[in-house]
mmCIF file of C-alpha atoms and ligand atoms in Angstrom:
data_model
loop_
_atom_site.group_PDB
_atom_site.id
_atom_site.type_symbol
_atom_site.label_atom_id
_atom_site.label_comp_id
_atom_site.label_asym_id
_atom_site.label_seq_id
_atom_site.Cartn_x
_atom_site.Cartn_y
_atom_site.Cartn_z
ATOM 1 C CA MET A 1 7.774 -31.098 -2.358
ATOM 2 C CA ARG A 2 8.830 -28.869 0.760
ATOM 3 C CA GLU A 3 5.031 -28.195 1.821
ATOM 4 C CA GLU A 4 4.460 -32.065 1.889
ATOM 5 C CA MET A 5 7.701 -32.290 3.634
ATOM 6 C CA ILE A 6 6.712 -29.633 6.326
ATOM 7 C CA LYS A 7 3.154 -31.168 6.446
ATOM 8 C CA SER A 8 4.958 -34.456 7.426
ATOM 9 C CA VAL A 9 6.273 -32.421 10.774
ATOM 10 C CA LEU A 10 3.121 -30.886 11.414
ATOM 11 C CA SER A 11 1.054 -34.475 10.984
ATOM 12 C CA ASP A 12 3.796 -36.163 13.348
ATOM 13 C CA LEU A 13 3.408 -33.201 15.992
ATOM 14 C CA ASN A 14 -0.505 -33.389 15.820
ATOM 15 C CA SER A 15 -0.479 -36.910 16.405
ATOM 16 C CA GLY A 16 1.981 -36.791 19.024
ATOM 17 C CA SER A 17 -0.698 -35.421 21.447
ATOM 18 C CA ALA A 18 -4.333 -35.873 21.493
ATOM 19 C CA ASP A 19 -4.565 -32.397 22.686
ATOM 20 C CA ILE A 20 -3.025 -30.487 19.657
ATOM 21 C CA GLU A 21 -5.867 -29.803 17.564
ATOM 22 C CA ALA A 22 -4.559 -28.283 14.624
ATOM 23 C CA SER A 23 -1.193 -26.645 13.471
ATOM 24 C CA ALA A 24 0.106 -24.517 10.674
ATOM 25 C CA VAL A 25 3.173 -22.901 9.448
ATOM 26 C CA ILE A 26 2.834 -19.331 8.330
ATOM 27 C CA SER A 27 5.050 -16.629 6.678
ATOM 28 C CA LEU A 28 5.901 -13.116 8.585
ATOM 29 C CA ASP A 29 3.499 -11.778 6.228
ATOM 30 C CA GLY A 30 0.497 -14.052 7.519
ATOM 31 C CA LEU A 31 0.479 -16.544 4.177
ATOM 32 C CA THR A 32 -0.301 -20.329 5.294
ATOM 33 C CA MET A 33 2.700 -22.368 3.864
ATOM 34 C CA ALA A 34 1.407 -25.637 5.187
ATOM 35 C CA SER A 35 -1.497 -26.508 7.570
ATOM 36 C CA MET A 36 -3.059 -29.775 9.395
ATOM 37 C CA LEU A 37 -6.542 -27.484 10.513
ATOM 38 C CA GLN A 38 -9.821 -28.796 11.042
ATOM 39 C CA ALA A 39 -12.607 -28.465 8.572
ATOM 40 C CA ASN A 40 -14.056 -25.763 10.348
ATOM 41 C CA MET A 41 -10.860 -23.298 10.717
ATOM 42 C CA ASP A 42 -10.384 -20.788 8.352
ATOM 43 C CA GLU A 43 -6.717 -20.999 7.216
ATOM 44 C CA ASP A 44 -6.495 -17.553 6.191
ATOM 45 C CA ARG A 45 -7.644 -16.306 9.343
ATOM 46 C CA VAL A 46 -5.599 -18.445 11.334
ATOM 47 C CA GLY A 47 -2.296 -17.192 9.083
ATOM 48 C CA ALA A 48 -3.011 -13.504 9.747
ATOM 49 C CA MET A 49 -3.767 -13.955 13.166
ATOM 50 C CA ALA A 50 -0.811 -15.772 13.904
ATOM 51 C CA ALA A 51 1.684 -13.569 11.934
ATOM 52 C CA ALA A 52 -0.059 -10.418 13.475
ATOM 53 C CA MET A 53 0.705 -11.681 17.116
ATOM 54 C CA LEU A 54 4.277 -12.702 16.696
ATOM 55 C CA SER A 55 4.790 -9.182 15.217
ATOM 56 C CA LEU A 56 3.468 -7.590 18.115
ATOM 57 C CA GLY A 57 5.029 -10.117 20.267
ATOM 58 C CA ASP A 58 8.120 -9.546 19.074
ATOM 59 C CA ARG A 59 7.659 -5.600 19.373
ATOM 60 C CA THR A 60 6.813 -6.056 22.851
ATOM 61 C CA ALA A 61 9.730 -8.069 23.382
ATOM 62 C CA ILE A 62 12.125 -5.715 22.011
ATOM 63 C CA GLU A 63 10.502 -2.698 23.732
ATOM 64 C CA LEU A 64 10.424 -4.301 27.096
ATOM 65 C CA ALA A 65 14.152 -5.690 26.781
ATOM 66 C CA ARG A 66 13.384 -9.659 26.660
ATOM 67 C CA GLY A 67 15.484 -10.557 24.013
ATOM 68 C CA ALA A 68 14.860 -12.044 20.956
ATOM 69 C CA LEU A 69 11.342 -13.389 21.089
ATOM 70 C CA ASP A 70 11.053 -17.174 21.412
ATOM 71 C CA GLN A 71 7.184 -17.943 21.707
ATOM 72 C CA VAL A 72 3.782 -16.184 22.331
ATOM 73 C CA MET A 73 1.180 -18.235 24.068
ATOM 74 C CA ILE A 74 -2.576 -17.121 24.217
ATOM 75 C CA LYS A 75 -5.072 -18.417 26.567
ATOM 76 C CA GLY A 76 -8.491 -18.273 26.130
ATOM 77 C CA SER A 77 -11.481 -20.393 28.182
ATOM 78 C CA ASN A 78 -11.102 -23.188 25.439
ATOM 79 C CA GLY A 79 -7.698 -23.653 24.856
ATOM 80 C CA TYR A 80 -4.417 -22.334 24.070
ATOM 81 C CA VAL A 81 -2.707 -21.049 20.975
ATOM 82 C CA LEU A 82 0.816 -21.189 20.775
ATOM 83 C CA LEU A 83 3.180 -19.386 18.394
ATOM 84 C CA ILE A 84 6.701 -20.414 17.802
ATOM 85 C CA HIS A 85 9.480 -18.779 15.330
ATOM 86 C CA ALA A 86 10.125 -21.442 12.914
ATOM 87 C CA GLY A 87 13.772 -19.751 11.622
ATOM 88 C CA SER A 88 13.758 -15.940 10.747
ATOM 89 C CA GLU A 89 10.878 -16.075 8.165
ATOM 90 C CA ALA A 90 7.965 -18.214 9.472
ATOM 91 C CA VAL A 91 5.892 -19.012 12.391
ATOM 92 C CA LEU A 92 4.418 -22.487 13.811
ATOM 93 C CA SER A 93 0.882 -22.025 15.292
ATOM 94 C CA VAL A 94 -0.301 -24.771 17.312
ATOM 95 C CA ILE A 95 -3.819 -24.945 18.410
ATOM 96 C CA VAL A 96 -4.312 -26.775 21.877
ATOM 97 C CA ARG A 97 -7.234 -27.937 23.930
ATOM 98 C CA ASP A 98 -7.491 -26.342 27.279
ATOM 99 C CA LYS A 99 -6.823 -29.463 29.699
ATOM 100 C CA ALA A 100 -3.169 -29.784 27.841
ATOM 101 C CA LYS A 101 -0.038 -30.840 29.768
ATOM 102 C CA LEU A 102 1.833 -27.594 28.040
ATOM 103 C CA GLY A 103 5.257 -28.929 29.147
ATOM 104 C CA LEU A 104 5.436 -31.559 26.684
ATOM 105 C CA ILE A 105 3.306 -30.204 24.016
ATOM 106 C CA PHE A 106 5.997 -27.213 24.220
ATOM 107 C CA LEU A 107 8.996 -29.472 23.942
ATOM 108 C CA ASP A 108 7.526 -31.128 20.793
ATOM 109 C CA ALA A 109 6.229 -28.053 19.075
ATOM 110 C CA THR A 110 9.836 -26.110 19.772
ATOM 111 C CA ARG A 111 11.443 -29.571 18.228
ATOM 112 C CA ALA A 112 8.927 -29.375 15.228
ATOM 113 C CA ALA A 113 9.628 -25.728 14.900
ATOM 114 C CA ASN A 114 13.441 -26.353 14.751
ATOM 115 C CA ALA A 115 12.705 -29.036 11.782
ATOM 116 C CA ILE A 116 10.469 -26.910 9.975
ATOM 117 C CA ALA A 117 13.180 -24.108 9.961
ATOM 118 C CA ASN A 118 15.778 -26.494 8.635
ATOM 119 C CA LEU A 119 12.985 -26.965 5.478
ATOM 120 C CA LEU A 120 12.807 -23.418 4.703
ATOM 121 C CA MET B 1 3.800 13.804 -14.520
ATOM 122 C CA MET B 2 3.357 10.830 -12.262
ATOM 123 C CA THR B 3 5.442 8.155 -12.071
ATOM 124 C CA THR B 4 3.099 5.123 -10.921
ATOM 125 C CA ALA B 5 3.976 2.282 -13.059
ATOM 126 C CA ASN B 6 4.252 -0.036 -9.869
ATOM 127 C CA ASP B 7 2.088 1.747 -7.888
ATOM 128 C CA VAL B 8 -1.365 0.274 -8.480
ATOM 129 C CA ASN B 9 -3.303 1.973 -5.638
ATOM 130 C CA LEU B 10 -2.157 5.387 -6.926
ATOM 131 C CA ASN B 11 -2.847 4.407 -10.434
ATOM 132 C CA THR B 12 -6.997 3.487 -9.100
ATOM 133 C CA PHE B 13 -6.987 6.799 -7.294
ATOM 134 C CA LEU B 14 -5.518 9.121 -9.769
ATOM 135 C CA HIS B 15 -8.081 7.416 -12.488
ATOM 136 C CA VAL B 16 -11.066 8.152 -9.689
ATOM 137 C CA CYS B 17 -9.644 11.639 -8.714
ATOM 138 C CA GLY B 18 -9.280 12.392 -12.227
ATOM 139 C CA PHE B 19 -5.802 14.959 -11.855
ATOM 140 C CA ARG B 20 -4.308 15.163 -15.201
ATOM 141 C CA LEU B 21 -1.888 16.478 -17.088
ATOM 142 C CA GLU B 22 -4.255 19.370 -18.181
ATOM 143 C CA ASP B 23 -4.421 20.258 -14.458
ATOM 144 C CA ARG B 24 -0.820 20.520 -14.108
ATOM 145 C CA GLU B 25 -1.143 23.245 -17.026
ATOM 146 C CA THR B 26 -4.063 24.840 -15.549
ATOM 147 C CA ILE B 27 -2.350 25.239 -11.980
ATOM 148 C CA LEU B 28 1.066 26.552 -13.609
ATOM 149 C CA ARG B 29 -1.166 29.159 -15.289
ATOM 150 C CA ILE B 30 -3.079 30.611 -11.952
ATOM 151 C CA ALA B 31 0.143 30.329 -9.971
ATOM 152 C CA PRO B 32 0.985 33.970 -10.686
ATOM 153 C CA ILE B 33 -2.133 34.738 -9.271
ATOM 154 C CA ILE B 34 -2.624 32.650 -6.281
ATOM 155 C CA LEU B 35 0.711 32.543 -4.920
ATOM 156 C CA PRO B 36 0.783 36.089 -3.579
ATOM 157 C CA HIS B 37 -2.011 35.186 -1.277
ATOM 158 C CA LEU B 38 -0.766 32.223 0.088
ATOM 159 C CA GLY B 39 1.210 33.838 2.816
ATOM 160 C CA ARG B 40 -2.057 35.055 3.897
ATOM 161 C CA VAL B 41 -3.872 31.935 3.560
ATOM 162 C CA THR B 42 -1.190 30.144 6.001
ATOM 163 C CA ASP B 43 -1.661 33.199 8.882
ATOM 164 C CA ARG B 44 -5.561 32.692 8.598
ATOM 165 C CA PHE B 45 -4.952 28.965 8.911
ATOM 166 C CA TYR B 46 -2.735 29.240 11.930
ATOM 167 C CA ASP B 47 -5.007 31.621 13.860
ATOM 168 C CA LEU B 48 -7.324 28.840 13.357
ATOM 169 C CA LEU B 49 -5.440 26.150 14.377
ATOM 170 C CA LEU B 50 -4.001 28.195 17.408
ATOM 171 C CA GLN B 51 -7.710 28.203 18.755
ATOM 172 C CA ASP B 52 -7.775 24.661 18.956
ATOM 173 C CA GLU B 53 -6.585 23.670 22.528
ATOM 174 C CA ARG B 54 -5.574 20.162 21.275
ATOM 175 C CA ILE B 55 -3.919 21.194 18.061
ATOM 176 C CA ALA B 56 -2.238 24.603 19.975
ATOM 177 C CA GLU B 57 -0.370 22.025 22.018
ATOM 178 C CA TYR B 58 1.317 20.871 19.140
ATOM 179 C CA LEU B 59 2.145 24.002 18.032
ATOM 180 C CA GLU B 60 3.963 25.529 20.987
ATOM 181 C CA GLY B 61 7.471 26.961 20.784
ATOM 182 C CA ARG B 62 7.696 26.580 17.036
ATOM 183 C CA ILE B 63 5.094 28.510 15.102
ATOM 184 C CA ASP B 64 7.201 30.622 12.819
ATOM 185 C CA LEU B 65 8.970 27.656 11.922
ATOM 186 C CA LEU B 66 5.919 25.370 11.256
ATOM 187 C CA LYS B 67 4.297 28.329 9.510
ATOM 188 C CA LYS B 68 7.275 28.552 6.892
ATOM 189 C CA THR B 69 7.269 24.692 6.311
ATOM 190 C CA HIS B 70 3.703 24.609 5.831
ATOM 191 C CA LEU B 71 3.605 27.765 3.592
ATOM 192 C CA GLY B 72 6.642 26.401 1.809
ATOM 193 C CA TRP B 73 4.607 23.147 1.242
ATOM 194 C CA LEU B 74 1.674 25.198 -0.122
ATOM 195 C CA GLU B 75 3.534 26.766 -2.575
ATOM 196 C CA SER B 76 5.112 23.739 -3.696
ATOM 197 C CA LEU B 77 2.290 22.823 -4.994
ATOM 198 C CA PHE B 78 2.311 25.613 -7.737
ATOM 199 C CA SER B 79 5.604 24.291 -9.237
ATOM 200 C CA GLY B 80 4.122 21.936 -11.620
ATOM 201 C CA ASP B 81 6.268 19.104 -10.345
ATOM 202 C CA TYR B 82 4.297 16.235 -9.844
ATOM 203 C CA GLY B 83 6.713 13.207 -10.413
ATOM 204 C CA ALA B 84 8.433 11.097 -8.074
ATOM 205 C CA ASP B 85 9.932 13.854 -6.012
ATOM 206 C CA PHE B 86 6.455 15.240 -5.704
ATOM 207 C CA ILE B 87 5.278 11.719 -4.052
ATOM 208 C CA GLN B 88 8.259 11.685 -1.863
ATOM 209 C CA ARG B 89 7.856 14.788 -0.583
ATOM 210 C CA GLN B 90 4.098 14.268 0.485
ATOM 211 C CA GLU B 91 5.134 10.479 1.754
ATOM 212 C CA LYS B 92 7.859 12.216 4.008
ATOM 213 C CA ILE B 93 5.083 14.247 5.427
ATOM 214 C CA GLY B 94 3.153 11.216 6.432
ATOM 215 C CA GLU B 95 6.228 9.665 8.049
ATOM 216 C CA VAL B 96 7.463 12.743 9.798
ATOM 217 C CA HIS B 97 3.890 13.399 11.422
ATOM 218 C CA VAL B 98 3.907 9.990 12.616
ATOM 219 C CA ASN B 99 7.456 10.746 14.394
ATOM 220 C CA VAL B 100 5.945 13.756 15.893
ATOM 221 C CA ARG B 101 2.468 12.466 16.585
ATOM 222 C CA VAL B 102 0.259 14.655 14.327
ATOM 223 C CA PRO B 103 -2.702 12.314 14.008
ATOM 224 C CA PRO B 104 -4.473 12.458 10.564
ATOM 225 C CA LEU B 105 -7.448 14.105 12.084
ATOM 226 C CA PHE B 106 -5.420 17.225 12.029
ATOM 227 C CA VAL B 107 -4.469 16.941 8.404
ATOM 228 C CA ALA B 108 -7.825 16.400 7.224
ATOM 229 C CA ALA B 109 -9.099 19.357 9.126
ATOM 230 C CA SER B 110 -6.621 21.496 7.442
ATOM 231 C CA MET B 111 -7.036 19.975 3.940
ATOM 232 C CA SER B 112 -10.310 20.687 4.331
ATOM 233 C CA PHE B 113 -9.818 24.404 5.497
ATOM 234 C CA LEU B 114 -7.640 24.747 2.316
ATOM 235 C CA ARG B 115 -10.182 23.494 0.030
ATOM 236 C CA ALA B 116 -12.393 26.052 1.227
ATOM 237 C CA GLU B 117 -9.863 28.939 1.312
ATOM 238 C CA LEU B 118 -8.213 27.984 -2.084
ATOM 239 C CA SER B 119 -11.624 28.119 -3.571
ATOM 240 C CA SER B 120 -12.384 31.137 -2.182
ATOM 241 C CA VAL B 121 -9.152 33.002 -3.236
ATOM 242 C CA ILE B 122 -9.874 31.310 -6.884
ATOM 243 C CA SER B 123 -13.410 32.782 -7.159
ATOM 244 C CA GLN B 124 -11.968 36.270 -6.076
ATOM 245 C CA TYR B 125 -9.512 36.656 -8.280
ATOM 246 C CA ILE B 126 -9.908 34.715 -11.323
ATOM 247 C CA LEU B 127 -13.051 36.315 -12.984
ATOM 248 C CA ASP B 128 -13.650 34.431 -16.207
ATOM 249 C CA ARG B 129 -15.873 31.524 -14.709
ATOM 250 C CA GLU B 130 -14.824 28.596 -16.810
ATOM 251 C CA GLU B 131 -10.990 29.492 -15.601
ATOM 252 C CA ALA B 132 -12.318 29.348 -12.220
ATOM 253 C CA GLY B 133 -14.149 26.208 -12.207
ATOM 254 C CA GLN B 134 -11.153 24.457 -14.143
ATOM 255 C CA SER B 135 -8.742 25.736 -11.263
ATOM 256 C CA THR B 136 -11.079 24.788 -8.739
ATOM 257 C CA ARG B 137 -10.958 21.405 -9.896
ATOM 258 C CA ALA B 138 -7.711 21.023 -10.363
ATOM 259 C CA LEU B 139 -6.491 22.500 -7.290
ATOM 260 C CA LEU B 140 -9.037 20.532 -5.238
ATOM 261 C CA GLY B 141 -7.878 17.556 -6.946
ATOM 262 C CA LEU B 142 -4.487 18.233 -6.255
ATOM 263 C CA LEU B 143 -5.368 18.467 -2.482
ATOM 264 C CA ASP B 144 -7.010 15.288 -2.597
ATOM 265 C CA LEU B 145 -4.061 13.286 -3.865
ATOM 266 C CA CYS B 146 -1.629 15.217 -1.469
ATOM 267 C CA GLN B 147 -4.064 13.883 1.135
ATOM 268 C CA TYR B 148 -4.105 10.413 0.084
ATOM 269 C CA LEU B 149 -0.265 10.138 0.099
ATOM 270 C CA ILE B 150 0.248 11.829 3.285
ATOM 271 C CA ASP B 151 -2.338 9.644 5.247
ATOM 272 C CA ARG B 152 -1.102 6.344 3.052
ATOM 273 C CA LYS B 153 2.319 6.750 4.356
ATOM 274 C CA TYR B 154 1.307 7.684 7.630
ATOM 275 C CA ASN B 155 -0.666 4.126 8.145
ATOM 276 C CA GLU B 156 2.195 2.409 6.886
ATOM 277 C CA THR B 157 4.943 3.912 8.832
ATOM 278 C CA LEU B 158 2.330 3.037 11.999
ATOM 279 C CA MET B 159 2.229 -0.609 11.112
ATOM 280 C CA ASN B 160 5.922 -1.002 10.366
ATOM 281 C CA ASN B 161 6.732 0.140 13.623
ATOM 282 C CA LEU B 162 4.314 -2.444 14.949
ATOM 283 C CA GLY B 163 6.354 -4.914 12.610
ATOM 284 C CA ILE B 164 3.479 -5.354 10.393
ATOM 285 C CA SER B 165 4.084 -5.282 6.678
ATOM 286 C CA GLN B 166 1.393 -3.950 4.287
ATOM 287 C CA THR B 167 0.664 -7.365 2.954
ATOM 288 C CA LEU B 168 0.026 -8.755 6.413
ATOM 289 C CA LEU B 169 -2.364 -5.658 7.224
ATOM 290 C CA VAL B 170 -4.444 -6.239 4.083
ATOM 291 C CA ARG B 171 -4.718 -9.986 5.130
ATOM 292 C CA LEU B 172 -5.626 -8.895 8.413
ATOM 293 C CA GLN B 173 -8.203 -6.445 7.148
ATOM 294 C CA THR B 174 -9.694 -8.787 4.570
ATOM 295 C CA THR B 175 -9.787 -12.597 6.047
ATOM 296 C CA GLY B 176 -12.598 -14.411 5.203
ATOM 297 C CA LYS B 177 -13.511 -11.234 2.605
ATOM 298 C CA LYS B 178 -12.433 -10.677 -0.574
ATOM 299 C CA ARG B 179 -9.009 -9.257 -0.981
ATOM 300 C CA ALA B 180 -9.006 -5.449 -1.279
ATOM 301 C CA ALA B 181 -6.405 -2.469 -1.732
ATOM 302 C CA SER B 182 -4.093 -1.416 1.068
HETATM 303 C C1 HEM C 201 -2.576 20.127 5.264
HETATM 304 C C2 HEM C 201 -2.247 19.595 5.953
HETATM 305 C C3 HEM C 201 -0.732 19.401 6.392
HETATM 306 C C4 HEM C 201 0.464 19.388 5.473
HETATM 307 C C5 HEM C 201 0.431 19.435 4.348
HETATM 308 C C6 HEM C 201 1.774 19.429 6.620
HETATM 309 C C7 HEM C 201 2.927 19.410 5.983
HETATM 310 C C8 HEM C 201 4.428 19.257 6.640
HETATM 311 C C9 HEM C 201 5.641 19.292 6.115
HETATM 312 C C10 HEM C 201 5.789 19.419 4.906
HETATM 313 C C11 HEM C 201 6.456 18.782 7.142
HETATM 314 C C12 HEM C 201 7.726 18.847 7.044
HETATM 315 C C13 HEM C 201 8.461 17.485 6.979
HETATM 316 C C14 HEM C 201 9.785 17.311 6.853
HETATM 317 O O1 HEM C 201 10.331 17.542 7.841
HETATM 318 O O2 HEM C 201 10.127 17.233 5.651
HETATM 319 C C15 HEM C 201 5.345 18.909 8.274
HETATM 320 C C16 HEM C 201 6.038 18.547 9.552
HETATM 321 C C17 HEM C 201 5.126 18.926 10.676
HETATM 322 N N1 HEM C 201 3.912 19.264 10.658
HETATM 323 FE FE1 HEM C 201 2.850 19.317 9.377
HETATM 324 N N2 HEM C 201 1.472 19.326 7.610
HETATM 325 C C18 HEM C 201 0.004 19.495 7.715
HETATM 326 C C19 HEM C 201 -0.808 19.701 8.920
HETATM 327 C C20 HEM C 201 -0.330 19.645 10.053
HETATM 328 C C21 HEM C 201 -1.265 20.140 11.534
HETATM 329 C C22 HEM C 201 -2.356 20.606 11.690
HETATM 330 C C23 HEM C 201 -0.011 20.468 12.343
HETATM 331 C C24 HEM C 201 -0.607 20.539 14.009
HETATM 332 C C25 HEM C 201 -0.424 19.968 14.859
HETATM 333 C C26 HEM C 201 1.344 19.884 11.993
HETATM 334 C C27 HEM C 201 2.386 19.899 12.576
HETATM 335 C C28 HEM C 201 3.480 19.509 11.968
HETATM 336 C C29 HEM C 201 4.960 19.397 13.132
HETATM 337 C C30 HEM C 201 4.803 19.472 14.238
HETATM 338 C C31 HEM C 201 6.120 19.167 12.102
HETATM 339 C C32 HEM C 201 7.272 18.623 12.587
HETATM 340 C C33 HEM C 201 8.220 19.791 12.409
HETATM 341 C C34 HEM C 201 9.425 19.585 13.062
HETATM 342 O O3 HEM C 201 9.578 19.745 14.323
HETATM 343 O O4 HEM C 201 10.232 19.372 12.248
HETATM 344 N N3 HEM C 201 1.166 19.624 10.502
HETATM 345 N N4 HEM C 201 4.214 18.946 7.709
#
């Protein structure tokens, strides 16, 4: 039931922008709780990598006195990965194309992360 | 003896390493013969450590204290206590070594030295061949066990410092593969 509700938030997020390729909600231990991924994406891999990046981001923000971590952004030649805390126990991972307008996507993703935090 | 009910990985280690109840009895039996030689083993150990520039750096200004600590640990191996306290003591070493930045390389090298040194003490002072064989097996198994517990906690502490739990670490190491032990 909860997984369905989270999936519906992810589905709304993905359909809100053609530039969002995939999204997933992952526990801090790297377990994928719900996902809307493309068939060629490995759910376990996305989960483990996202949770690890978020952990390092958390530590980096603390070590460099940047306060509580809000989000991590990774940019590659083919696009972006955004990681946003969804409450204290999960992370929303959004996989985005390279030509995307990030401002709008950040807004939508933050809204989705808040909605997911309320469901957990 | 070991209280390992919830520690699947330690059980696997013990099953293969083969350190058992009979080994505890063997070690207690040879303790009075081996204990008097441990001071000398520790002195030789420190002479060797001090010859290595990289290791010597860590010892500067605290040789006497460390010698005492390390000799105390070596002696404690002969106490016959291999229960929960023993496990915790080895794990504490892993944790302390992270804090003082002593890498596992140094522990691995030290253990190797101790395996050779203690085997040589046994062959010199335990003349019955069967007893010597049994003693060597027991003591080497115990050193292996200590090294496993120290290294395991060392890695766990390092990862915890990065905010990466053991579950996440195993996931990272095994994505796309069959899940492995941590
Ligand atoms: C067989 C390998 C080793 C064992 C079993 C061992 C054991 C121990 C123990 C029992 C402690 C005290 C832990 C506590 O406070 O509870 C300790 C601390 C320490 N060890 Fe080792 N050790 C080993 C190898 C080494 C080596 C090769 C070095 C050399 C660099 C080293 C450097 C230290 C240092 C610097 C401390 C911290 C002492 C302090 O300032 O409190 N250890 N070790």
